[in-house]
Amino acid sequence: MGFFNKLFGTQQEEEKTMTTSNIGIILGSTREGRVSPQVGAWVKELADKRGDANYTIIDIAEYKLPLLGEAGGDASGAAAWSEIIAKQDGFVFIVQEYNHSITGALKNALDYLRDEWNNKAAGIVSYGSVGGARATEHLRGILSELSVAHVRVHPALSLFTDFENGTDFKPAAVQVDSVNQMLDQVIPWTTALNTVRN
């Protein structure tokens, strides 16, 4: 009995010390009329139902980051940007395709940091005329350079079938499963990479 108490008691203690991961849902667009807040809110609603992590919307527009290295730019938001990203254990990027790539605002926000991104996991939810596929492939290369482990499953939302008039977000039912399958990969990868960073 003493042996089993030791065995299972240790296991229970380890479970108690495990903390819930923080996952940042990053809105990758800043322009007026953007739909990324609609998509991000939908992803967060689905994610919160899972109860497997703390999910937070992170809107890069709120940080007002000037172009990296721009002379005379007000970089007062850079410290806050660094702080919020450092607090996250993993990410879900809400990505829209502009000219076969990600937005300049998202690229700039990624370039501001390095260590804060390293050894964390990420999923990608994209949208565009072809589901944001080309922007996603570009983002994957950038994330690899930043040592971010991006998962395979990728919800790709079409402007033709998941939006009305290109602005009102009304996702097809199949996209719910796609988001959950993505998170099914992001969460264990996040947990595994926590041990690498710690």
Coordinates of C-alpha atoms in Angstrom, one line a residue:
M1 CA 0.0 0.0 0.0
G2 CA 2.9 2.4 0.8
F3 CA 4.4 1.8 -2.6
F4 CA 1.1 2.7 -4.4
N5 CA 0.6 5.7 -2.2
K6 CA 4.1 6.9 -3.2
L7 CA 3.5 6.2 -6.8
F8 CA 0.1 7.7 -7.2
G9 CA 0.8 10.5 -4.7
T10 CA 3.7 11.7 -6.7
Q11 CA 1.6 11.6 -9.9
Q12 CA -1.1 13.7 -8.3
E13 CA 1.5 16.2 -7.0
E14 CA 2.9 16.5 -10.5
E15 CA -0.5 17.1 -12.0
K16 CA -1.2 19.8 -9.5
T17 CA 2.0 21.6 -10.4
M18 CA 1.2 21.6 -14.1
T19 CA -0.1 25.0 -15.2
T20 CA -2.5 25.7 -18.0
S21 CA -0.9 26.9 -21.2
N22 CA -1.5 30.5 -22.5
I23 CA -2.4 30.6 -26.2
G24 CA -2.5 34.0 -27.9
I25 CA -4.9 34.4 -30.8
I26 CA -3.1 37.0 -32.9
L27 CA -5.1 39.2 -35.3
G28 CA -2.8 39.8 -38.3
S29 CA -4.5 42.8 -39.9
T30 CA -4.7 46.4 -38.9
R31 CA -6.5 48.2 -41.8
E32 CA -10.0 49.8 -41.5
G33 CA -12.8 47.4 -42.4
R34 CA -10.8 44.3 -41.5
V35 CA -12.6 41.1 -40.7
S36 CA -9.9 39.5 -38.6
P37 CA -11.7 40.5 -35.3
Q38 CA -14.7 38.4 -36.4
V39 CA -12.6 35.4 -37.2
G40 CA -10.5 35.7 -34.1
A41 CA -13.6 36.0 -31.9
W42 CA -15.1 32.9 -33.5
V43 CA -11.8 30.9 -33.0
K44 CA -11.7 32.0 -29.3
E45 CA -15.3 31.0 -28.8
L46 CA -14.6 27.5 -30.1
A47 CA -11.3 27.3 -28.2
D48 CA -12.8 28.4 -24.8
K49 CA -15.3 25.6 -25.0
R50 CA -12.4 23.1 -24.9
G51 CA -11.2 24.2 -21.5
D52 CA -7.6 23.1 -22.3
A53 CA -5.8 26.4 -22.3
N54 CA -6.2 30.1 -21.5
Y55 CA -7.0 31.8 -24.8
T56 CA -6.4 35.5 -25.3
I57 CA -7.1 37.8 -28.3
I58 CA -4.0 39.8 -29.2
D59 CA -4.7 42.6 -31.7
I60 CA -1.5 44.0 -33.2
A61 CA -3.4 47.1 -34.1
E62 CA -3.6 48.1 -30.4
Y63 CA 0.3 48.3 -30.2
K64 CA 0.7 50.8 -33.0
L65 CA 4.1 49.5 -33.9
P66 CA 6.0 51.7 -36.4
L67 CA 8.1 50.1 -39.1
L68 CA 11.0 48.4 -37.4
G69 CA 14.1 50.7 -37.4
E70 CA 12.1 53.7 -38.7
A71 CA 13.8 56.9 -37.6
G72 CA 11.7 59.0 -35.3
G73 CA 8.9 56.4 -35.0
D74 CA 7.0 56.1 -31.7
A75 CA 8.0 52.7 -30.5
S76 CA 6.4 53.0 -27.1
G77 CA 4.2 50.0 -27.9
A78 CA 7.2 47.8 -28.5
A79 CA 7.8 47.0 -24.8
A80 CA 4.1 46.0 -24.3
W81 CA 4.2 43.9 -27.5
S82 CA 7.3 42.1 -26.2
E83 CA 5.7 41.5 -22.8
I84 CA 2.4 40.1 -24.1
I85 CA 4.1 37.7 -26.6
A86 CA 6.6 36.6 -23.9
K87 CA 3.7 35.5 -21.7
Q88 CA 2.3 33.2 -24.3
D89 CA 3.1 29.5 -24.6
G90 CA 1.7 29.1 -28.0
F91 CA -0.2 31.0 -30.7
V92 CA -3.0 30.9 -33.3
F93 CA -2.4 33.3 -36.1
I94 CA -5.4 34.8 -37.9
V95 CA -4.0 35.4 -41.3
Q96 CA -5.4 37.2 -44.3
E97 CA -3.8 37.0 -47.7
Y98 CA -2.6 40.3 -49.3
N99 CA -1.0 39.9 -52.7
H100 CA 0.0 36.3 -52.2
S101 CA 1.5 37.0 -48.8
I102 CA 0.8 38.0 -45.2
T103 CA 0.1 41.6 -44.3
G104 CA 2.9 44.0 -43.8
A105 CA 1.7 44.8 -40.3
L106 CA 2.0 41.1 -39.3
K107 CA 5.5 40.8 -40.8
N108 CA 6.6 43.9 -39.0
A109 CA 5.2 42.6 -35.7
L110 CA 6.9 39.3 -36.1
D111 CA 10.2 41.0 -36.9
Y112 CA 10.1 43.1 -33.7
L113 CA 10.9 40.1 -31.6
R114 CA 12.9 36.9 -31.6
D115 CA 13.5 35.3 -28.2
E116 CA 9.8 35.8 -27.3
W117 CA 8.8 33.6 -30.2
N118 CA 11.4 30.9 -29.8
N119 CA 10.4 27.3 -29.0
K120 CA 6.7 27.8 -29.0
A121 CA 3.9 26.1 -31.0
A122 CA 1.5 27.8 -33.4
G123 CA -1.6 27.1 -35.5
I124 CA -2.7 29.1 -38.5
V125 CA -6.3 30.1 -39.5
S126 CA -6.3 31.9 -42.8
Y127 CA -8.8 33.5 -45.2
G128 CA -8.8 34.8 -48.7
S129 CA -10.0 34.1 -52.2
V130 CA -8.1 30.7 -52.1
G131 CA -8.4 30.3 -48.4
G132 CA -5.2 32.3 -47.6
A133 CA -3.1 29.3 -48.7
R134 CA -0.3 31.4 -50.2
A135 CA -0.1 33.7 -47.2
T136 CA 0.0 30.6 -44.9
E137 CA 2.9 29.1 -46.8
H138 CA 4.8 32.4 -46.5
L139 CA 4.1 32.6 -42.8
R140 CA 5.3 29.0 -42.3
G141 CA 8.8 30.0 -43.6
I142 CA 8.9 33.0 -41.3
L143 CA 7.8 31.0 -38.2
S144 CA 10.4 28.3 -38.9
E145 CA 13.1 31.0 -38.9
L146 CA 11.8 32.2 -35.5
S147 CA 11.9 28.6 -34.1
V148 CA 8.1 28.4 -33.9
A149 CA 6.7 24.9 -34.5
H150 CA 3.7 25.3 -36.8
V151 CA 1.2 22.4 -36.9
R152 CA 0.0 20.8 -40.1
V153 CA -3.8 21.2 -39.8
H154 CA -4.7 24.5 -41.2
P155 CA -8.3 25.9 -41.3
A156 CA -8.5 27.8 -44.6
L157 CA -11.6 30.1 -44.9
S158 CA -12.9 31.1 -48.3
L159 CA -14.2 34.6 -49.0
F160 CA -16.8 33.0 -51.2
T161 CA -18.2 30.2 -49.0
D162 CA -17.4 31.4 -45.4
F163 CA -18.3 35.1 -45.8
E164 CA -21.2 37.0 -47.2
N165 CA -20.3 39.8 -49.5
G166 CA -16.7 39.3 -48.4
T167 CA -17.3 41.0 -45.1
D168 CA -19.9 39.2 -43.0
F169 CA -18.2 36.1 -41.5
K170 CA -20.5 33.0 -41.6
P171 CA -18.2 30.0 -41.5
A172 CA -19.3 26.6 -43.0
A173 CA -20.0 23.9 -40.4
V174 CA -17.0 21.9 -41.5
Q175 CA -14.7 24.7 -40.3
V176 CA -15.6 24.0 -36.7
D177 CA -14.0 20.6 -36.9
S178 CA -11.0 22.0 -38.7
V179 CA -10.3 24.5 -35.9
N180 CA -10.6 21.8 -33.3
Q181 CA -8.3 19.5 -35.2
M182 CA -5.8 22.3 -35.4
L183 CA -6.0 22.9 -31.6
D184 CA -5.7 19.1 -31.0
Q185 CA -2.2 19.5 -32.4
V186 CA -1.3 22.9 -31.0
I187 CA -2.0 22.0 -27.4
P188 CA 0.2 18.9 -27.1
W189 CA 3.0 20.6 -29.0
T190 CA 2.7 23.6 -26.7
T191 CA 3.0 21.3 -23.7
A192 CA 6.0 19.5 -25.1
L193 CA 7.8 22.8 -25.9
N194 CA 7.2 24.2 -22.4
T195 CA 9.7 21.6 -21.2
V196 CA 12.2 22.8 -23.8
R197 CA 12.0 26.4 -22.7
N198 CA 12.0 25.5 -19.0

